[in-house]
PDB file of N, CA and C in Angstrom:
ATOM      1  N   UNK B 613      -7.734   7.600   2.918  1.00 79.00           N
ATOM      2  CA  UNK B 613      -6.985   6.548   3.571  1.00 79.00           C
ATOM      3  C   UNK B 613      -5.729   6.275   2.752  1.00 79.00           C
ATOM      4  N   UNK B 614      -4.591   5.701   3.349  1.00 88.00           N
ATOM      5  CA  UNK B 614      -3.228   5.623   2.779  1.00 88.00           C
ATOM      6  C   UNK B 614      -2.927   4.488   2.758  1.00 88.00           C
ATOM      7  N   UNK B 615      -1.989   3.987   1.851  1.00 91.00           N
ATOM      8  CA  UNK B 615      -2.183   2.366   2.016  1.00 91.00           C
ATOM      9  C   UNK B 615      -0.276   2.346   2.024  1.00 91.00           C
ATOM     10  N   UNK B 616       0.332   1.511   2.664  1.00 95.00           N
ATOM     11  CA  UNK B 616       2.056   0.934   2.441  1.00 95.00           C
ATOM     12  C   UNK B 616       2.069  -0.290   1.971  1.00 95.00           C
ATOM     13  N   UNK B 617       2.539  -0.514   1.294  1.00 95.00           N
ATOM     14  CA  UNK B 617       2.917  -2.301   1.017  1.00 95.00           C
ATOM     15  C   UNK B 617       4.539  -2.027   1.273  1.00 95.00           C
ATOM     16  N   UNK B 618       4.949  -2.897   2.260  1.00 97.00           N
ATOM     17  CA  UNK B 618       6.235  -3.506   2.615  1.00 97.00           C
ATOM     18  C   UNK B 618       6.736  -5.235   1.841  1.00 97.00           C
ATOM     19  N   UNK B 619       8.148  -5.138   1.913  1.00 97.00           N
ATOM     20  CA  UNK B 619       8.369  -6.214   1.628  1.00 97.00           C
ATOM     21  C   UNK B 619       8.834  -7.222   3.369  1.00 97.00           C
ATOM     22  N   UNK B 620       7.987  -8.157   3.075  1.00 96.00           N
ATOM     23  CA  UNK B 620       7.827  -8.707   4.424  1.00 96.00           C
ATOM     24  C   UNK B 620       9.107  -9.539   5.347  1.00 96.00           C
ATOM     25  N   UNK B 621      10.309  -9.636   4.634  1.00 96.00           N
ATOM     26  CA  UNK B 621      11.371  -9.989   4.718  1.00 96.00           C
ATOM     27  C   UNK B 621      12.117  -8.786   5.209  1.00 96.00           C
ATOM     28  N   UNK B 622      12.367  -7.858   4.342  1.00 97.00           N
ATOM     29  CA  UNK B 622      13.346  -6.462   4.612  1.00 97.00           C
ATOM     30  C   UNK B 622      13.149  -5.507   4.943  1.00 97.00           C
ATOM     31  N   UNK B 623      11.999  -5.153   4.900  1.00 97.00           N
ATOM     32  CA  UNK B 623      10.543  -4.397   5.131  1.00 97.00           C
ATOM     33  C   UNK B 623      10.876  -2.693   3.881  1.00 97.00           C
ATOM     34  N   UNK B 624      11.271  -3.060   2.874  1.00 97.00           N
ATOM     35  CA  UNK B 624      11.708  -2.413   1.738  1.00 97.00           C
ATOM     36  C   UNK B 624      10.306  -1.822   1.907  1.00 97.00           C
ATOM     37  N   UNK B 625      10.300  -0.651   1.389  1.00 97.00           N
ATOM     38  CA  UNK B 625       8.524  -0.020   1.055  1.00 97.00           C
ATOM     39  C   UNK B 625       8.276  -0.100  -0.496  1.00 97.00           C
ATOM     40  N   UNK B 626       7.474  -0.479  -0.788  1.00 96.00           N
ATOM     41  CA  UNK B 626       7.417  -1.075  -1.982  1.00 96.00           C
ATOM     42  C   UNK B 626       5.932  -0.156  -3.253  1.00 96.00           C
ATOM     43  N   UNK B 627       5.055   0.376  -2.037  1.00 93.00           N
ATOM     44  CA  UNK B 627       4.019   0.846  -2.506  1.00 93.00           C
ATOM     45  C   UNK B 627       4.028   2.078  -1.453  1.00 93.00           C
ATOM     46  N   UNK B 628       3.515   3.399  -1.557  1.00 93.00           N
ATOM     47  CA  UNK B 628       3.056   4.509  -0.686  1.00 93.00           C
ATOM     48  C   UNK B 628       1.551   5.228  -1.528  1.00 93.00           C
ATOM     49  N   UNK B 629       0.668   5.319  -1.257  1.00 87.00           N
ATOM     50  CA  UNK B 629      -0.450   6.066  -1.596  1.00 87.00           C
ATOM     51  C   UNK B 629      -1.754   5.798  -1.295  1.00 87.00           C
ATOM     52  N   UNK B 630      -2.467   6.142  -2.409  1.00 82.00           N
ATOM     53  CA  UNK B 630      -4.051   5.855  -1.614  1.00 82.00           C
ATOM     54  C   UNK B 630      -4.113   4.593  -1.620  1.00 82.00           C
ATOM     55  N   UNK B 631      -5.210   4.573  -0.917  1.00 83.00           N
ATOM     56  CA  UNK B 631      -5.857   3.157  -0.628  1.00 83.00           C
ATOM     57  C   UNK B 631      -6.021   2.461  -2.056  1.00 83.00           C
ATOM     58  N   UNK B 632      -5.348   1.635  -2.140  1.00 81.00           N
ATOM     59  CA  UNK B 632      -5.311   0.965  -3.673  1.00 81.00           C
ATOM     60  C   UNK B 632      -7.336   0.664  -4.118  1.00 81.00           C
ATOM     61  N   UNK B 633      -8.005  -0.195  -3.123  1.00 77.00           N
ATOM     62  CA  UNK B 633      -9.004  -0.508  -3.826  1.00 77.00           C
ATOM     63  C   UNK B 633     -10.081   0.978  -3.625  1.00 77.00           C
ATOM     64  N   UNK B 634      -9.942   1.655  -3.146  1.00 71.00           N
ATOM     65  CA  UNK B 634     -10.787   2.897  -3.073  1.00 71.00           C
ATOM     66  C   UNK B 634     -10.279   3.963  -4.090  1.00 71.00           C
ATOM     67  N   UNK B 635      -9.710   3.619  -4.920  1.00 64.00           N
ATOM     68  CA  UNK B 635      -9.490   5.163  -5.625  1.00 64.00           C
ATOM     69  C   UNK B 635     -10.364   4.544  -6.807  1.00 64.00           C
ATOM     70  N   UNK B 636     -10.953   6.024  -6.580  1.00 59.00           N
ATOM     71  CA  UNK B 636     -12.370   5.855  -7.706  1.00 59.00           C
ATOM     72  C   UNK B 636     -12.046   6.806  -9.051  1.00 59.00           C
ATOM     73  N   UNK B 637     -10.254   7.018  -8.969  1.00 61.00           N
ATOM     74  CA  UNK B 637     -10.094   7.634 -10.386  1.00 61.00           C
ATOM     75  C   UNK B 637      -8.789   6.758 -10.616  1.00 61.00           C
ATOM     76  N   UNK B 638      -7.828   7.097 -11.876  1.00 59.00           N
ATOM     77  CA  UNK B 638      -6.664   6.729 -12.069  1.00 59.00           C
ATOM     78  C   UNK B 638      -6.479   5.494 -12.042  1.00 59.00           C
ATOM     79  N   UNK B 639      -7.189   4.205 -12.409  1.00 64.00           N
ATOM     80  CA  UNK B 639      -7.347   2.749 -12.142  1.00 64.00           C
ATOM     81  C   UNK B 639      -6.250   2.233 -12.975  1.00 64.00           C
ATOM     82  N   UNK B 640      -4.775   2.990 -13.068  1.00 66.00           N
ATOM     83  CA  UNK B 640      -3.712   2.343 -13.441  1.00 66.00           C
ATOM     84  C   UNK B 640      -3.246   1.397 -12.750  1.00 66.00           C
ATOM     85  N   UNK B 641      -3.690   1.099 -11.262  1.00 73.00           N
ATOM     86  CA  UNK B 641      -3.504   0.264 -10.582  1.00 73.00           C
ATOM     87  C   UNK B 641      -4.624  -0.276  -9.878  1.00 73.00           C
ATOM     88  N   UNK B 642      -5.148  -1.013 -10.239  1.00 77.00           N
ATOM     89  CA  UNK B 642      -6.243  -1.851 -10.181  1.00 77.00           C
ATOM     90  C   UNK B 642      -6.237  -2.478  -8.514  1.00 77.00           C
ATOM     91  N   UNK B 643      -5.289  -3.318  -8.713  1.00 85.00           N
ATOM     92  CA  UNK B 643      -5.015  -3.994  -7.136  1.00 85.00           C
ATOM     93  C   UNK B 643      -3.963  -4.192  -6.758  1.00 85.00           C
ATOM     94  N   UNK B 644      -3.156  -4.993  -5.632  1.00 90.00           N
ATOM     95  CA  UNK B 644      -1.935  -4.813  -5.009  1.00 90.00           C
ATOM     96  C   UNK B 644      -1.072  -5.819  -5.855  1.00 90.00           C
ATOM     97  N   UNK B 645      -1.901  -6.746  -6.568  1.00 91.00           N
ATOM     98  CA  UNK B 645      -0.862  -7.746  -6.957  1.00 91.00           C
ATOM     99  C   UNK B 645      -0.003  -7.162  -8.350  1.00 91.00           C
ATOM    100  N   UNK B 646      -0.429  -6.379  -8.789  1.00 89.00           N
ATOM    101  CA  UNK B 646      -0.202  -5.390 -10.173  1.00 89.00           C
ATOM    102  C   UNK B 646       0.874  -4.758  -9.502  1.00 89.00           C
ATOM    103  N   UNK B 647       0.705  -3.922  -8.372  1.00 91.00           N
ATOM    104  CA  UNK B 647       1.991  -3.600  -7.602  1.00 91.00           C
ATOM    105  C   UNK B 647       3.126  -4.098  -7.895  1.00 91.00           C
ATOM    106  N   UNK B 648       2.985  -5.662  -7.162  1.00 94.00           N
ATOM    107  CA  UNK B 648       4.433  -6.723  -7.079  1.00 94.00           C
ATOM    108  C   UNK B 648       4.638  -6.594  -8.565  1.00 94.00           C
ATOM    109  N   UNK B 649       3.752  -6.472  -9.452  1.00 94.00           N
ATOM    110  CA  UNK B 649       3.930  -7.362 -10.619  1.00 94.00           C
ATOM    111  C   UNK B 649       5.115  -6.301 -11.065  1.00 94.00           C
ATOM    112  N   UNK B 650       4.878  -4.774 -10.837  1.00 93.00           N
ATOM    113  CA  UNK B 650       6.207  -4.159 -11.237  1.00 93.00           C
ATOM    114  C   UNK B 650       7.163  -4.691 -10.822  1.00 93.00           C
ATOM    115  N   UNK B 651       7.727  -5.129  -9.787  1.00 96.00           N
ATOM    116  CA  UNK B 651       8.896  -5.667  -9.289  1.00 96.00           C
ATOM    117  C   UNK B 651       9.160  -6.994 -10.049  1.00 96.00           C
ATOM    118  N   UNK B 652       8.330  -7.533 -10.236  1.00 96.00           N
ATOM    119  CA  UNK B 652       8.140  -8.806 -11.015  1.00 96.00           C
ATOM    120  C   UNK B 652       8.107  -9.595 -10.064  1.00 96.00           C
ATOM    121  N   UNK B 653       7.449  -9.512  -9.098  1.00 97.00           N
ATOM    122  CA  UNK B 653       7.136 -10.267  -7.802  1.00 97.00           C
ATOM    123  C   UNK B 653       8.561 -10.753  -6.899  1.00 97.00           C
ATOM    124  N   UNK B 654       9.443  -9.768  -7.062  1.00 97.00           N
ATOM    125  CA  UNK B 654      11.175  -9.749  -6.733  1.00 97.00           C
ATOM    126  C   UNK B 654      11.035  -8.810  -5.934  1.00 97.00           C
ATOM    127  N   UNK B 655      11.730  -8.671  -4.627  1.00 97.00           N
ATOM    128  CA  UNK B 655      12.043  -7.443  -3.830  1.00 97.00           C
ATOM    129  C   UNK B 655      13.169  -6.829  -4.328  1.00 97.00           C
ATOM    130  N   UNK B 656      12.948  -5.458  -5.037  1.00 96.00           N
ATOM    131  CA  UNK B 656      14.512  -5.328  -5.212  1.00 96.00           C
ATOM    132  C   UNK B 656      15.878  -4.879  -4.623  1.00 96.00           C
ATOM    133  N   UNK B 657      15.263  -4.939  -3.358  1.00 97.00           N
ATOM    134  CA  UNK B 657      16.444  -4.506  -1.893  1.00 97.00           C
ATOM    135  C   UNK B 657      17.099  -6.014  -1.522  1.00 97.00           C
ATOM    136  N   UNK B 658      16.077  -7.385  -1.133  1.00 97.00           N
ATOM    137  CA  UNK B 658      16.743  -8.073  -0.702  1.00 97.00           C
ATOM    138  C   UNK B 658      16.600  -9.845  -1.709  1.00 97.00           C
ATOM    139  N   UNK B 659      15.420  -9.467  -2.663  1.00 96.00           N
ATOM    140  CA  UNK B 659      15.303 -11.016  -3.416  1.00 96.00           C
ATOM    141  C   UNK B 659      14.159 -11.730  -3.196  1.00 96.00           C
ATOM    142  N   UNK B 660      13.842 -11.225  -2.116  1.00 96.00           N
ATOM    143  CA  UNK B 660      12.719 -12.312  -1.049  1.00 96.00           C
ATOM    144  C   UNK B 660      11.339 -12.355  -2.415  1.00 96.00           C
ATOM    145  N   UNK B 661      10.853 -13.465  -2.428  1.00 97.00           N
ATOM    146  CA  UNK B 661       9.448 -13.658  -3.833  1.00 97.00           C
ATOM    147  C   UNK B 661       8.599 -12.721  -2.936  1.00 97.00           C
ATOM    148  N   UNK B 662       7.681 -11.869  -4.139  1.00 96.00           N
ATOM    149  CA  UNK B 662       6.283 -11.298  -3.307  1.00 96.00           C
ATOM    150  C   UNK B 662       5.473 -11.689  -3.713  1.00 96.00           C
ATOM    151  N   UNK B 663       4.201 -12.166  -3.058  1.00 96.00           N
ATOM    152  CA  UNK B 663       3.348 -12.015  -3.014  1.00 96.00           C
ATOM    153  C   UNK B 663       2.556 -11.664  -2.315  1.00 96.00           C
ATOM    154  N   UNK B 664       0.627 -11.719  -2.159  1.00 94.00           N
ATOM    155  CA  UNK B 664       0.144 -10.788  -1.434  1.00 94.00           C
ATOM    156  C   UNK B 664       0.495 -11.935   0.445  1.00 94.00           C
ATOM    157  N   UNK B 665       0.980 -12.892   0.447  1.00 95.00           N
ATOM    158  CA  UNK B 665       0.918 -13.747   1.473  1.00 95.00           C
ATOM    159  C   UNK B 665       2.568 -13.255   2.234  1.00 95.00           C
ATOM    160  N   UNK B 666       3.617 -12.578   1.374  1.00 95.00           N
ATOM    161  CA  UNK B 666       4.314 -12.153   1.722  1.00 95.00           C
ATOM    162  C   UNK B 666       5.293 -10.910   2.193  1.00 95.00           C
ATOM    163  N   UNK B 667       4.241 -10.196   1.561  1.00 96.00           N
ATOM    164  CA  UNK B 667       4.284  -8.766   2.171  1.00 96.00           C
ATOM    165  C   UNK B 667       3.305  -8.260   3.174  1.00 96.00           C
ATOM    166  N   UNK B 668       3.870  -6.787   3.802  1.00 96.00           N
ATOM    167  CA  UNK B 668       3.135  -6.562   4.807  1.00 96.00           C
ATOM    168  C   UNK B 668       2.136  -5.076   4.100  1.00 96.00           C
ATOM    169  N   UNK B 669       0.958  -5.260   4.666  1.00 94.00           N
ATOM    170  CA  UNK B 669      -0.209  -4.141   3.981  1.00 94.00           C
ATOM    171  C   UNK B 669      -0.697  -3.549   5.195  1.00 94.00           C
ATOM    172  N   UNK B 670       0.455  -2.257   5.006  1.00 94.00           N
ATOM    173  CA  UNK B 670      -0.926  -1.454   6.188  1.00 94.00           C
ATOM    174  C   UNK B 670      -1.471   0.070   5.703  1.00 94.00           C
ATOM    175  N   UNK B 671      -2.791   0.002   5.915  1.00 90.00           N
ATOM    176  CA  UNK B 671      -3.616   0.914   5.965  1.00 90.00           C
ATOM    177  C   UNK B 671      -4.095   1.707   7.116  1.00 90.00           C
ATOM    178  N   UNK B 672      -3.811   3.076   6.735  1.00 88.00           N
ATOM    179  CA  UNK B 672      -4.037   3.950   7.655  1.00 88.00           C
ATOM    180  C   UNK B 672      -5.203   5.472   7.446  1.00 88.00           C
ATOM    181  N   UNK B 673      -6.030   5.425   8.173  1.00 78.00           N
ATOM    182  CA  UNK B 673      -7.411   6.149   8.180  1.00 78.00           C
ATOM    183  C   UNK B 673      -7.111   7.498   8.334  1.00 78.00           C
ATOM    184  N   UNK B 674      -7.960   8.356   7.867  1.00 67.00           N
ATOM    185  CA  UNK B 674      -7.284  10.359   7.643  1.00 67.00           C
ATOM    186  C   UNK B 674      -8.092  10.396   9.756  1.00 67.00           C
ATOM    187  N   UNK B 675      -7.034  11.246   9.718  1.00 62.00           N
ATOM    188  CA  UNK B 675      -6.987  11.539  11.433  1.00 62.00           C
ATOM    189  C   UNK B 675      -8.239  12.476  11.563  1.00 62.00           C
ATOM    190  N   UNK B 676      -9.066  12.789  12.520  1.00 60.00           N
ATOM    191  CA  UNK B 676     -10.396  13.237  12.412  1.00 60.00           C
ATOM    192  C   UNK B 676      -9.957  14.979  13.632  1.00 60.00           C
ATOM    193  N   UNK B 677     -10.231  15.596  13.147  1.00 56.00           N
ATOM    194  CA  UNK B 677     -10.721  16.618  13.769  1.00 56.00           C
ATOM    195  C   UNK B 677     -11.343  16.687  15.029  1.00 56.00           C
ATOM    196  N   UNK B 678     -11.048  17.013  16.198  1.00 60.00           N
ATOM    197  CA  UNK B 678     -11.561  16.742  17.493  1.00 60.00           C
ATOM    198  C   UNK B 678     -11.769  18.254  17.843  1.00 60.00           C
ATOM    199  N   UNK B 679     -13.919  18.666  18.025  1.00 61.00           N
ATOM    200  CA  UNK B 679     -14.497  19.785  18.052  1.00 61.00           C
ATOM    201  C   UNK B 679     -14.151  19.873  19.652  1.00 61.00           C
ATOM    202  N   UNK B 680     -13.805  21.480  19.842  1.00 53.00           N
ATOM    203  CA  UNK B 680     -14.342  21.550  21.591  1.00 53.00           C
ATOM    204  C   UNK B 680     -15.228  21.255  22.227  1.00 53.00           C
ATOM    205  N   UNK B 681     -15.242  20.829  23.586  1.00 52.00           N
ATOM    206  CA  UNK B 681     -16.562  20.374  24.212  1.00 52.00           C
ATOM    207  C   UNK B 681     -16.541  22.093  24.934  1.00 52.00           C
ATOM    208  N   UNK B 682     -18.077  21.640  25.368  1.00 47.00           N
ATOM    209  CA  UNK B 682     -18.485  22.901  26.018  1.00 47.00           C
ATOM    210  C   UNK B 682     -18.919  22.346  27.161  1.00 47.00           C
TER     211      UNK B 682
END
């Protein structure tokens, strides 16, 4: 699964990768707010404050394989 964090004002992309709380290796990033925290909770396209109440989080599921019917 893939996760985006947008900035909810400019819609800047702010995060692209796995699903932040499912990665069961690499726990350099723990959760989304560690995210902002790089920015320092600053958008750096337009200013707007982040937090998790102000950005947009979408998650998207791996597309499934559809077998022939017979």
């Amino acid at each position: 699964m893939t996760e985006k964090i947008y900035c909810g004002k400019c819609n800047n992309m702010l995060y692209f990768g796995e699903e932040i709380k499912r990665r069961l290796y690499m726990r350099a990033i723990p959760n989304e707010e560690t995210v902002l925290g790089y920015y320092k909770n600053i958008c750096p396209k337009c200013g707007n404050s982040l937090s998790l109440s102000t950005v947009k989080i979408e998650t998207k599921g791996r597309k499934t394989c559809l077998t022939a019917q017979k």
